[in-house]
XYZ file of N, CA, C and O in Angstrom:
772
model
N 21.560 6.815 -48.538
C 20.718 5.798 -49.126
C 19.340 5.842 -48.468
O 19.205 5.788 -47.263
N 18.352 5.976 -49.264
C 16.992 6.103 -48.766
C 16.405 4.729 -48.460
O 16.664 3.756 -49.157
N 15.610 4.685 -47.396
C 14.933 3.435 -47.038
C 13.709 3.284 -47.917
O 12.998 4.249 -48.186
N 13.449 2.096 -48.336
C 12.229 1.889 -49.118
C 11.010 2.070 -48.225
O 11.018 1.703 -47.065
N 9.993 2.657 -48.779
C 8.755 2.879 -48.033
C 8.059 1.552 -47.796
O 8.004 0.694 -48.667
N 7.596 1.407 -46.584
C 6.893 0.171 -46.244
C 5.476 0.250 -46.775
O 4.806 1.275 -46.678
N 5.028 -0.814 -47.295
C 3.654 -0.871 -47.776
C 2.696 -1.027 -46.621
O 3.085 -1.256 -45.481
N 1.456 -0.928 -46.875
C 0.429 -1.029 -45.853
C 0.443 -2.408 -45.189
O 0.273 -2.520 -43.990
N 0.708 -3.450 -45.954
C 0.748 -4.812 -45.405
C 1.937 -4.964 -44.465
O 1.829 -5.596 -43.417
N 3.083 -4.377 -44.823
C 4.260 -4.467 -43.960
C 4.048 -3.720 -42.646
O 4.485 -4.166 -41.587
N 3.390 -2.572 -42.713
C 3.117 -1.811 -41.494
C 2.190 -2.598 -40.568
O 2.396 -2.629 -39.354
N 1.204 -3.251 -41.115
C 0.294 -4.049 -40.291
C 1.023 -5.221 -39.656
O 0.745 -5.588 -38.525
N 1.949 -5.832 -40.408
C 2.720 -6.948 -39.876
C 3.608 -6.477 -38.735
O 3.703 -7.140 -37.702
N 4.268 -5.336 -38.926
C 5.116 -4.800 -37.867
C 4.297 -4.467 -36.633
O 4.686 -4.765 -35.514
N 3.167 -3.844 -36.822
C 2.311 -3.498 -35.703
C 1.836 -4.745 -34.981
O 1.814 -4.792 -33.752
N 1.499 -5.773 -35.723
C 1.041 -7.018 -35.112
C 2.157 -7.668 -34.317
O 1.915 -8.275 -33.275
N 3.409 -7.555 -34.792
C 4.528 -8.136 -34.062
C 4.840 -7.338 -32.798
O 5.183 -7.910 -31.765
N 4.748 -6.032 -32.880
C 5.061 -5.199 -31.726
C 3.940 -5.186 -30.704
O 4.173 -5.180 -29.507
N 2.726 -5.161 -31.164
C 1.564 -5.113 -30.288
C 0.679 -6.319 -30.567
O -0.230 -6.259 -31.376
N 0.935 -7.430 -29.883
C 0.201 -8.650 -30.211
C -1.299 -8.543 -29.987
O -2.059 -9.235 -30.626
N -1.750 -7.683 -29.122
C -3.183 -7.580 -28.858
C -3.867 -6.551 -29.745
O -5.043 -6.264 -29.573
N -3.111 -5.952 -30.677
C -3.715 -4.895 -31.480
C -4.725 -5.437 -32.483
O -5.621 -4.727 -32.894
N -4.580 -6.684 -32.873
C -5.517 -7.253 -33.841
C -6.879 -7.513 -33.204
O -7.911 -7.344 -33.834
N -6.882 -7.911 -31.933
C -8.134 -8.175 -31.239
C -8.206 -7.289 -30.002
O -7.690 -7.643 -28.953
N -8.796 -6.121 -30.103
C -8.861 -5.236 -28.940
C -9.708 -5.852 -27.833
O -10.682 -6.544 -28.095
N -9.267 -5.588 -26.598
C -10.015 -6.114 -25.452
C -11.343 -5.390 -25.334
O -11.423 -4.184 -25.514
N -12.366 -6.131 -25.055
C -13.678 -5.528 -24.857
C -13.757 -5.073 -23.404
O -13.608 -5.865 -22.473
N -13.961 -3.784 -23.205
C -14.042 -3.220 -21.871
C -15.507 -3.131 -21.482
O -16.319 -2.531 -22.181
N -15.824 -3.752 -20.359
C -17.199 -3.773 -19.886
C -17.559 -2.446 -19.228
O -16.701 -1.713 -18.759
N -18.824 -2.160 -19.172
C -19.311 -0.944 -18.514
C -19.119 -1.078 -17.009
O -19.279 -2.165 -16.444
N -18.767 0.017 -16.373
C -18.606 0.069 -14.922
C -19.864 0.676 -14.316
O -19.941 1.866 -14.054
N -20.871 -0.177 -14.129
C -22.135 0.300 -13.594
C -21.951 0.777 -12.161
O -21.302 0.113 -11.350
N -22.510 1.935 -11.857
C -22.464 2.560 -10.537
C -21.028 2.821 -10.074
O -20.787 2.982 -8.884
N -20.070 2.775 -10.980
C -18.650 3.021 -10.663
C -18.123 2.074 -9.587
O -17.251 2.440 -8.804
N -18.618 0.857 -9.538
C -18.192 -0.092 -8.508
C -16.721 -0.477 -8.653
O -16.017 -0.613 -7.650
N -16.254 -0.646 -9.889
C -14.849 -0.997 -10.085
C -13.959 0.160 -9.672
O -12.926 -0.039 -9.024
N -14.352 1.359 -10.030
C -13.593 2.551 -9.650
C -13.519 2.661 -8.126
O -12.446 2.901 -7.557
N -14.643 2.493 -7.464
C -14.696 2.584 -6.006
C -13.846 1.484 -5.376
O -13.139 1.709 -4.389
N -13.888 0.294 -5.950
C -13.082 -0.815 -5.433
C -11.596 -0.504 -5.523
O -10.849 -0.718 -4.557
N -11.152 0.027 -6.656
C -9.735 0.375 -6.788
C -9.357 1.539 -5.880
O -8.243 1.591 -5.365
N -10.274 2.465 -5.649
C -10.015 3.549 -4.705
C -9.806 2.976 -3.301
O -8.866 3.344 -2.603
N -10.687 2.071 -2.885
C -10.583 1.467 -1.549
C -9.306 0.636 -1.439
O -8.632 0.655 -0.398
N -8.961 -0.100 -2.489
C -7.720 -0.878 -2.456
C -6.499 0.034 -2.358
O -5.536 -0.280 -1.647
N -6.528 1.162 -3.064
C -5.427 2.116 -2.963
C -5.319 2.697 -1.566
O -4.227 2.839 -1.014
N -6.461 3.028 -0.983
C -6.459 3.569 0.380
C -5.991 2.513 1.381
O -5.198 2.805 2.281
N -6.451 1.288 1.212
C -6.066 0.219 2.120
C -4.608 -0.174 2.004
O -4.018 -0.691 2.947
N -4.035 0.109 0.857
C -2.632 -0.233 0.632
C -1.716 0.565 1.546
O -0.792 0.016 2.140
N -1.954 1.844 1.681
C -1.018 2.705 2.399
C -1.560 3.206 3.734
O -0.865 3.877 4.477
N -2.778 2.835 4.077
C -3.385 3.267 5.334
C -2.582 2.861 6.570
O -2.378 3.687 7.462
N -2.091 1.630 6.678
C -1.337 1.269 7.887
C -0.083 2.125 8.079
O 0.206 2.554 9.198
N 0.654 2.384 7.002
C 1.860 3.199 7.136
C 1.493 4.620 7.545
O 2.136 5.208 8.417
N 0.445 5.184 6.948
C 0.009 6.518 7.347
C -0.394 6.533 8.815
O -0.155 7.509 9.523
N -0.994 5.468 9.272
C -1.400 5.381 10.666
C -0.189 5.345 11.585
O -0.145 6.048 12.593
N 0.806 4.556 11.235
C 1.993 4.447 12.078
C 2.738 5.777 12.180
O 3.228 6.130 13.251
N 2.842 6.505 11.089
C 3.592 7.752 11.168
C 2.754 8.905 11.703
O 3.298 9.950 12.043
N 1.451 8.726 11.806
C 0.595 9.790 12.306
C 0.398 9.711 13.816
O 0.189 10.730 14.463
N 0.479 8.550 14.396
C 0.294 8.417 15.849
C 1.629 8.578 16.581
O 1.899 7.929 17.583
N 2.427 9.501 16.086
C 3.757 9.711 16.640
C 3.695 10.234 18.076
O 4.604 9.985 18.870
N 2.628 10.945 18.435
C 2.494 11.442 19.806
C 2.449 10.281 20.798
O 3.074 10.334 21.857
N 1.713 9.238 20.450
C 1.625 8.057 21.310
C 2.989 7.407 21.470
O 3.440 7.142 22.581
N 3.651 7.160 20.341
C 4.955 6.496 20.413
C 5.983 7.360 21.131
O 6.820 6.845 21.873
N 5.947 8.666 20.937
C 6.887 9.556 21.615
C 6.630 9.587 23.120
O 7.565 9.750 23.905
N 5.380 9.436 23.532
C 5.057 9.397 24.955
C 5.499 8.073 25.583
O 6.076 8.066 26.682
N 5.225 6.983 24.905
C 5.544 5.668 25.465
C 7.053 5.393 25.424
O 7.605 4.777 26.336
N 7.724 5.830 24.367
C 9.162 5.580 24.214
C 9.892 6.915 24.119
O 10.292 7.344 23.041
N 10.072 7.602 25.261
C 10.716 8.918 25.206
C 12.194 8.785 24.826
O 12.799 7.724 24.978
N 12.741 9.861 24.347
C 14.160 9.948 23.964
C 14.517 9.007 22.825
O 15.658 8.579 22.710
N 13.532 8.623 22.018
C 13.815 7.858 20.795
C 13.259 8.645 19.615
O 12.256 9.332 19.736
N 13.932 8.552 18.512
C 13.512 9.245 17.297
C 12.631 8.299 16.481
O 13.091 7.653 15.549
N 11.379 8.234 16.863
C 10.450 7.259 16.303
C 10.300 7.418 14.795
O 10.345 6.439 14.057
N 10.101 8.646 14.319
C 9.923 8.859 12.875
C 11.107 8.334 12.082
O 10.943 7.686 11.052
N 12.297 8.616 12.554
C 13.497 8.177 11.838
C 13.649 6.663 11.897
O 13.970 6.025 10.889
N 13.410 6.094 13.056
C 13.567 4.640 13.200
C 12.535 3.902 12.347
O 12.864 2.939 11.655
N 11.286 4.364 12.393
C 10.253 3.718 11.600
C 10.551 3.824 10.102
O 10.382 2.865 9.362
N 10.990 4.996 9.669
C 11.288 5.178 8.240
C 12.448 4.300 7.804
O 12.404 3.684 6.731
N 13.475 4.203 8.622
C 14.637 3.374 8.277
C 14.271 1.898 8.282
O 14.801 1.108 7.503
N 13.348 1.501 9.139
C 12.922 0.106 9.158
C 11.955 -0.203 8.024
O 11.961 -1.310 7.478
N 11.134 0.770 7.654
C 10.044 0.538 6.700
C 10.499 0.578 5.244
O 10.183 -0.320 4.458
N 11.201 1.617 4.873
C 11.524 1.840 3.456
C 12.372 0.728 2.826
O 12.047 0.261 1.733
N 13.449 0.283 3.460
C 14.212 -0.809 2.831
C 13.404 -2.096 2.675
O 13.577 -2.828 1.702
N 12.506 -2.344 3.629
C 11.663 -3.543 3.547
C 10.723 -3.440 2.360
O 10.557 -4.400 1.597
N 10.117 -2.274 2.164
C 9.203 -2.083 1.041
C 9.950 -2.239 -0.285
O 9.483 -2.930 -1.196
N 11.119 -1.608 -0.384
C 11.889 -1.684 -1.631
C 12.324 -3.120 -1.906
O 12.199 -3.620 -3.032
N 12.839 -3.810 -0.890
C 13.275 -5.193 -1.085
C 12.111 -6.105 -1.454
O 12.232 -6.964 -2.338
N 10.974 -5.916 -0.796
C 9.804 -6.743 -1.110
C 9.292 -6.462 -2.515
O 8.938 -7.391 -3.252
N 9.257 -5.187 -2.910
C 8.814 -4.863 -4.266
C 9.766 -5.416 -5.317
O 9.325 -5.930 -6.354
N 11.065 -5.321 -5.062
C 12.032 -5.887 -6.018
C 11.882 -7.393 -6.133
O 11.942 -7.954 -7.231
N 11.687 -8.068 -5.013
C 11.502 -9.521 -5.090
C 10.204 -9.873 -5.809
O 10.142 -10.855 -6.538
N 9.178 -9.043 -5.636
C 7.923 -9.292 -6.352
C 8.058 -9.003 -7.839
O 7.396 -9.646 -8.660
N 8.908 -8.045 -8.195
C 9.141 -7.775 -9.614
C 9.798 -8.985 -10.270
O 9.440 -9.396 -11.371
N 10.757 -9.583 -9.575
C 11.478 -10.706 -10.165
C 10.754 -12.038 -10.024
O 10.849 -12.892 -10.898
N 10.046 -12.235 -8.930
C 9.429 -13.540 -8.684
C 7.912 -13.468 -8.534
O 7.276 -14.471 -8.217
N 7.314 -12.312 -8.735
C 5.890 -12.129 -8.481
C 4.970 -12.817 -9.454
O 3.804 -13.021 -9.165
N 5.463 -13.184 -10.624
C 4.584 -13.831 -11.610
C 4.140 -15.216 -11.156
O 3.210 -15.776 -11.702
N 4.837 -15.747 -10.180
C 4.482 -17.078 -9.693
C 3.304 -17.028 -8.718
O 2.773 -18.055 -8.334
N 2.916 -15.826 -8.327
C 1.822 -15.653 -7.374
C 0.751 -14.768 -7.992
O 1.047 -13.699 -8.521
N -0.470 -15.200 -7.925
C -1.593 -14.475 -8.505
C -1.798 -13.139 -7.788
O -1.543 -13.015 -6.589
N -2.262 -12.138 -8.518
C -2.474 -10.799 -7.944
C -3.504 -10.838 -6.812
O -3.348 -10.153 -5.797
N -4.547 -11.644 -6.962
C -5.555 -11.729 -5.901
C -4.961 -12.278 -4.615
O -5.301 -11.813 -3.526
N -4.074 -13.250 -4.727
C -3.439 -13.815 -3.538
C -2.559 -12.763 -2.870
O -2.581 -12.591 -1.645
N -1.781 -12.013 -3.671
C -0.921 -10.971 -3.115
C -1.749 -9.892 -2.427
O -1.404 -9.443 -1.327
N -2.834 -9.470 -3.061
C -3.666 -8.419 -2.476
C -4.291 -8.899 -1.176
O -4.233 -8.210 -0.143
N -4.885 -10.085 -1.170
C -5.543 -10.588 0.037
C -4.547 -10.868 1.159
O -4.824 -10.565 2.325
N -3.400 -11.440 0.821
C -2.375 -11.688 1.844
C -1.848 -10.369 2.397
O -1.681 -10.217 3.611
N -1.629 -9.393 1.523
C -1.153 -8.092 1.977
C -2.152 -7.378 2.857
O -1.793 -6.781 3.882
N -3.426 -7.423 2.481
C -4.443 -6.778 3.312
C -4.592 -7.488 4.663
O -4.803 -6.841 5.691
N -4.448 -8.808 4.683
C -4.500 -9.538 5.952
C -3.324 -9.142 6.852
O -3.499 -8.937 8.062
N -2.135 -9.014 6.263
C -0.976 -8.576 7.043
C -1.151 -7.139 7.528
O -0.722 -6.795 8.634
N -1.769 -6.296 6.714
C -2.033 -4.909 7.129
C -2.959 -4.865 8.335
O -2.706 -4.139 9.302
N -4.022 -5.632 8.273
C -4.966 -5.673 9.394
C -4.273 -6.212 10.642
O -4.447 -5.683 11.746
N -3.461 -7.254 10.477
C -2.736 -7.823 11.617
C -1.776 -6.806 12.226
O -1.698 -6.671 13.452
N -1.053 -6.069 11.369
C -0.118 -5.076 11.899
C -0.847 -3.936 12.614
O -0.349 -3.400 13.602
N -2.034 -3.575 12.119
C -2.805 -2.528 12.788
C -3.438 -3.020 14.086
O -3.529 -2.281 15.061
N -3.883 -4.259 14.122
C -4.485 -4.803 15.345
C -3.454 -5.095 16.423
O -3.780 -5.113 17.612
N -2.228 -5.314 16.018
C -1.166 -5.652 16.961
C -0.912 -4.527 17.951
O -0.664 -4.773 19.130
N -1.019 -3.284 17.494
C -0.699 -2.159 18.370
C -1.713 -1.969 19.502
O -1.299 -1.843 20.661
N -3.007 -1.946 19.240
C -3.942 -1.832 20.379
C -3.871 -3.038 21.318
O -3.971 -2.886 22.541
N -3.681 -4.217 20.748
C -3.553 -5.408 21.603
C -2.298 -5.327 22.470
O -2.320 -5.711 23.643
N -1.226 -4.825 21.902
C 0.011 -4.655 22.665
C -0.195 -3.661 23.802
O 0.269 -3.877 24.925
N -0.912 -2.590 23.529
C -1.182 -1.579 24.562
C -2.056 -2.150 25.675
O -1.784 -1.963 26.857
N -3.098 -2.876 25.302
C -4.047 -3.384 26.296
C -3.433 -4.486 27.158
O -3.598 -4.502 28.384
N -2.686 -5.398 26.553
C -2.214 -6.574 27.289
C -0.794 -6.467 27.817
O -0.414 -7.230 28.706
N 0.017 -5.540 27.315
C 1.406 -5.500 27.778
C 1.821 -4.119 28.275
O 2.261 -3.974 29.407
N 1.665 -3.093 27.468
C 2.203 -1.781 27.829
C 1.385 -1.130 28.934
O 1.929 -0.651 29.922
N 0.072 -1.078 28.773
C -0.863 -0.523 29.759
C -0.474 0.883 30.214
O -0.556 1.217 31.391
N 0.027 1.683 29.265
C 0.363 3.069 29.577
C 1.711 3.266 30.235
O 2.096 4.401 30.520
N 2.432 2.183 30.507
C 3.748 2.331 31.137
C 4.754 2.865 30.119
O 4.694 2.536 28.946
N 5.668 3.639 30.573
C 6.616 4.312 29.700
C 7.939 3.553 29.685
O 8.424 3.095 30.715
N 8.517 3.418 28.499
C 9.860 2.876 28.357
C 9.969 1.368 28.276
O 11.044 0.824 28.488
N 8.902 0.674 27.980
C 8.985 -0.784 27.819
C 9.487 -1.083 26.399
O 8.707 -1.127 25.448
N 10.768 -1.282 26.269
C 11.323 -1.392 24.925
C 11.077 -2.747 24.274
O 11.293 -2.893 23.081
N 10.605 -3.729 25.021
C 10.149 -4.958 24.354
C 8.932 -4.645 23.486
O 8.784 -5.158 22.384
N 8.070 -3.780 23.986
C 6.928 -3.327 23.200
C 7.362 -2.508 21.997
O 6.741 -2.562 20.933
N 8.455 -1.762 22.146
C 8.981 -0.983 21.021
C 9.439 -1.909 19.905
O 9.197 -1.639 18.728
N 10.080 -2.995 20.272
C 10.552 -3.943 19.249
C 9.382 -4.628 18.546
O 9.444 -4.894 17.354
N 8.323 -4.893 19.287
C 7.122 -5.450 18.667
C 6.501 -4.420 17.721
O 6.062 -4.756 16.619
N 6.493 -3.158 18.140
C 5.982 -2.087 17.271
C 6.816 -1.976 16.007
O 6.282 -1.800 14.911
N 8.115 -2.089 16.153
C 9.005 -2.051 14.990
C 8.751 -3.243 14.072
O 8.737 -3.107 12.849
N 8.483 -4.407 14.652
C 8.120 -5.577 13.852
C 6.808 -5.368 13.118
O 6.644 -5.800 11.969
N 5.866 -4.684 13.763
C 4.593 -4.381 13.100
C 4.803 -3.425 11.932
O 4.150 -3.552 10.894
N 5.736 -2.490 12.073
C 6.049 -1.577 10.972
C 6.666 -2.343 9.808
O 6.339 -2.109 8.646
N 7.555 -3.272 10.107
C 8.167 -4.090 9.054
C 7.111 -4.950 8.366
O 7.088 -5.071 7.136
N 6.212 -5.538 9.156
C 5.124 -6.331 8.583
C 4.227 -5.450 7.711
O 3.763 -5.876 6.651
N 4.027 -4.224 8.139
C 3.247 -3.262 7.361
C 3.930 -2.979 6.024
O 3.263 -2.838 4.998
N 5.268 -2.916 6.000
C 6.005 -2.694 4.763
C 5.859 -3.847 3.788
O 5.665 -3.642 2.582
N 5.950 -5.064 4.297
C 5.763 -6.240 3.438
C 4.337 -6.267 2.902
O 4.098 -6.550 1.725
N 3.388 -5.940 3.766
C 1.979 -5.927 3.352
C 1.746 -4.891 2.264
O 1.057 -5.169 1.274
N 2.331 -3.708 2.419
C 2.138 -2.677 1.398
C 2.721 -3.107 0.067
O 2.127 -2.877 -0.989
N 3.891 -3.744 0.091
C 4.493 -4.202 -1.166
C 3.608 -5.239 -1.846
O 3.424 -5.202 -3.073
N 3.053 -6.145 -1.069
C 2.178 -7.165 -1.651
C 0.930 -6.545 -2.266
O 0.573 -6.834 -3.412
N 0.275 -5.666 -1.509
C -0.957 -5.053 -2.005
C -0.659 -4.151 -3.191
O -1.352 -4.197 -4.210
N 0.384 -3.338 -3.060
C 0.686 -2.391 -4.122
C 1.044 -3.095 -5.427
O 0.600 -2.678 -6.496
N 1.806 -4.158 -5.341
C 2.170 -4.866 -6.574
C 0.943 -5.477 -7.241
O 0.814 -5.444 -8.464
N 0.027 -6.008 -6.458
C -1.168 -6.602 -7.035
C -2.149 -5.581 -7.572
O -2.689 -5.718 -8.671
N -2.365 -4.508 -6.804
C -3.341 -3.499 -7.202
C -2.850 -2.702 -8.403
O -3.580 -2.506 -9.376
N -1.605 -2.239 -8.348
C -1.072 -1.451 -9.459
C -0.945 -2.321 -10.705
O -1.233 -1.880 -11.822
N -0.556 -3.572 -10.526
C -0.450 -4.470 -11.680
C -1.791 -4.739 -12.337
O -1.910 -4.722 -13.563
N -2.810 -4.969 -11.528
C -4.125 -5.244 -12.122
C -4.762 -3.974 -12.679
O -5.425 -4.012 -13.714
N -4.561 -2.833 -12.012
C -5.128 -1.578 -12.523
C -4.396 -1.132 -13.788
O -4.986 -0.463 -14.632
N -3.145 -1.525 -13.929
C -2.385 -1.163 -15.117
C -2.889 -1.842 -16.377
O -2.632 -1.371 -17.484
N -3.595 -2.939 -16.228
C -4.158 -3.641 -17.378
C -5.506 -3.077 -17.800
O -6.045 -3.466 -18.821
N -6.036 -2.166 -17.020
C -7.338 -1.567 -17.294
C -7.152 -0.153 -17.826
O -6.029 0.350 -17.867
N -8.212 0.499 -18.215
C -8.081 1.897 -18.655
C -7.476 2.784 -17.564
O -7.519 2.458 -16.374
N -6.929 3.928 -17.988
C -6.192 4.817 -17.093
C -7.012 5.274 -15.901
O -6.475 5.580 -14.833
N -8.275 5.305 -16.066
C -9.192 5.766 -15.024
C -9.013 4.981 -13.725
O -9.118 5.536 -12.632
N -8.719 3.698 -13.832
C -8.619 2.860 -12.638
C -7.274 3.030 -11.938
O -7.197 2.903 -10.714
N -6.233 3.349 -12.679
C -4.965 3.684 -12.032
C -5.117 5.006 -11.286
O -4.558 5.188 -10.206
N -5.889 5.917 -11.858
C -6.171 7.174 -11.184
C -6.946 6.923 -9.891
O -6.727 7.590 -8.884
N -7.816 5.923 -9.885
C -8.555 5.577 -8.674
C -7.608 5.064 -7.593
O -7.754 5.395 -6.416
N -6.619 4.257 -7.990
C -5.651 3.733 -7.022
C -4.858 4.875 -6.400
O -4.701 4.958 -5.177
N -4.352 5.768 -7.230
C -3.554 6.885 -6.732
C -4.414 7.822 -5.881
O -3.958 8.347 -4.862
N -5.657 8.017 -6.270
C -6.574 8.811 -5.444
C -6.821 8.123 -4.108
O -6.990 8.785 -3.082
N -6.843 6.797 -4.105
C -6.969 6.064 -2.849
C -5.781 6.277 -1.939
O -5.932 6.404 -0.718
N -4.564 6.338 -2.525
C -3.376 6.658 -1.725
C -3.557 8.011 -1.045
O -3.299 8.168 0.147
N -3.989 9.004 -1.819
C -4.186 10.343 -1.278
C -5.333 10.359 -0.267
O -5.238 11.005 0.784
N -6.398 9.647 -0.573
C -7.537 9.577 0.335
C -7.167 8.974 1.676
O -7.687 9.381 2.721
N -6.257 8.021 1.662
C -5.789 7.417 2.905
C -5.112 8.454 3.788
O -5.355 8.506 4.997
N -4.291 9.290 3.185
C -3.639 10.347 3.954
C -4.636 11.335 4.531
O -4.505 11.788 5.666
N -5.646 11.663 3.742
C -6.670 12.596 4.215
C -7.455 11.980 5.369
O -7.700 12.636 6.395
N -7.833 10.721 5.244
C -8.600 10.040 6.298
C -7.820 10.015 7.606
O -8.340 10.367 8.671
N -6.550 9.626 7.532
C -5.739 9.538 8.745
C -5.496 10.922 9.333
O -5.513 11.103 10.556
N -5.297 11.918 8.489
C -5.084 13.283 8.990
C -6.326 13.821 9.687
O -6.233 14.470 10.732
N -7.495 13.564 9.123
C -8.733 14.004 9.754
C -8.921 13.300 11.092
O -9.304 13.928 12.099
N -8.621 12.007 11.150
C -8.732 11.284 12.420
C -7.764 11.847 13.452
O -8.088 11.948 14.640
N -6.578 12.234 13.010
C -5.612 12.835 13.932
C -6.125 14.169 14.455
O -5.997 14.466 15.646
N -6.701 14.985 13.588
C -7.256 16.266 14.040
C -8.384 16.068 15.046
O -8.486 16.785 16.044
N -9.227 15.058 14.793
C -10.333 14.783 15.697
C -9.810 14.331 17.063
O -10.264 14.807 18.117
N -8.843 13.433 17.073
C -8.313 12.961 18.350
C -7.524 14.042 19.080
O -7.563 14.109 20.301
N -6.831 14.908 18.334
C -6.127 16.021 18.987
C -7.122 16.976 19.616
O -6.850 17.561 20.661
N -8.274 17.154 18.985
C -9.295 18.048 19.548
C -9.978 17.420 20.756
O -10.410 18.126 21.678
N -10.085 16.099 20.792
C -10.799 15.406 21.872
C -9.974 15.273 23.132
O -10.484 15.350 24.238
N -8.675 15.014 22.990
C -7.829 14.707 24.141
C -6.865 15.851 24.403
O -6.440 16.527 23.504
N -6.481 16.035 25.662
C -5.547 17.127 25.982
C -4.145 16.840 25.451
O -3.759 15.718 25.289
């Protein structure tokens, strides 16, 4: 049995039901000087920069906490936290504005990054094997995971509503973060014995 062909009016009705915004397309503003693109690039880089930093300064952690598998411990502490936080944001994130998630996540990222130098200056002071400091470092990694989930959910969600170019900026920011941290590691390896 053949289906009757839909008329032009029926196709428009179906399209309107499936794509509610198709009748009134969003007006996309010009991105003068690529400021929006640059902003999304920086947000993408800032999203994953703390985690890249934690896994790149492994020489420091291996020196301060010998006979521990820092990479494995950090990964096991970090990944489940990120997944759990992202899942909770998927289910309950609509109750929190993207700007609040991004700003709160970036504040937590800065706090987790500042915690390590402060811990070194005021508590560790180059001493080896102070495992109270290790637990604080592990807490900073967990805080970094929550921060990444908050920032990533807000940035990817807001960039997803814009043209594809801005999602590409976010992903390029992720990659740029790795490049920045790797270059800093090469510079510090060249400077110090």
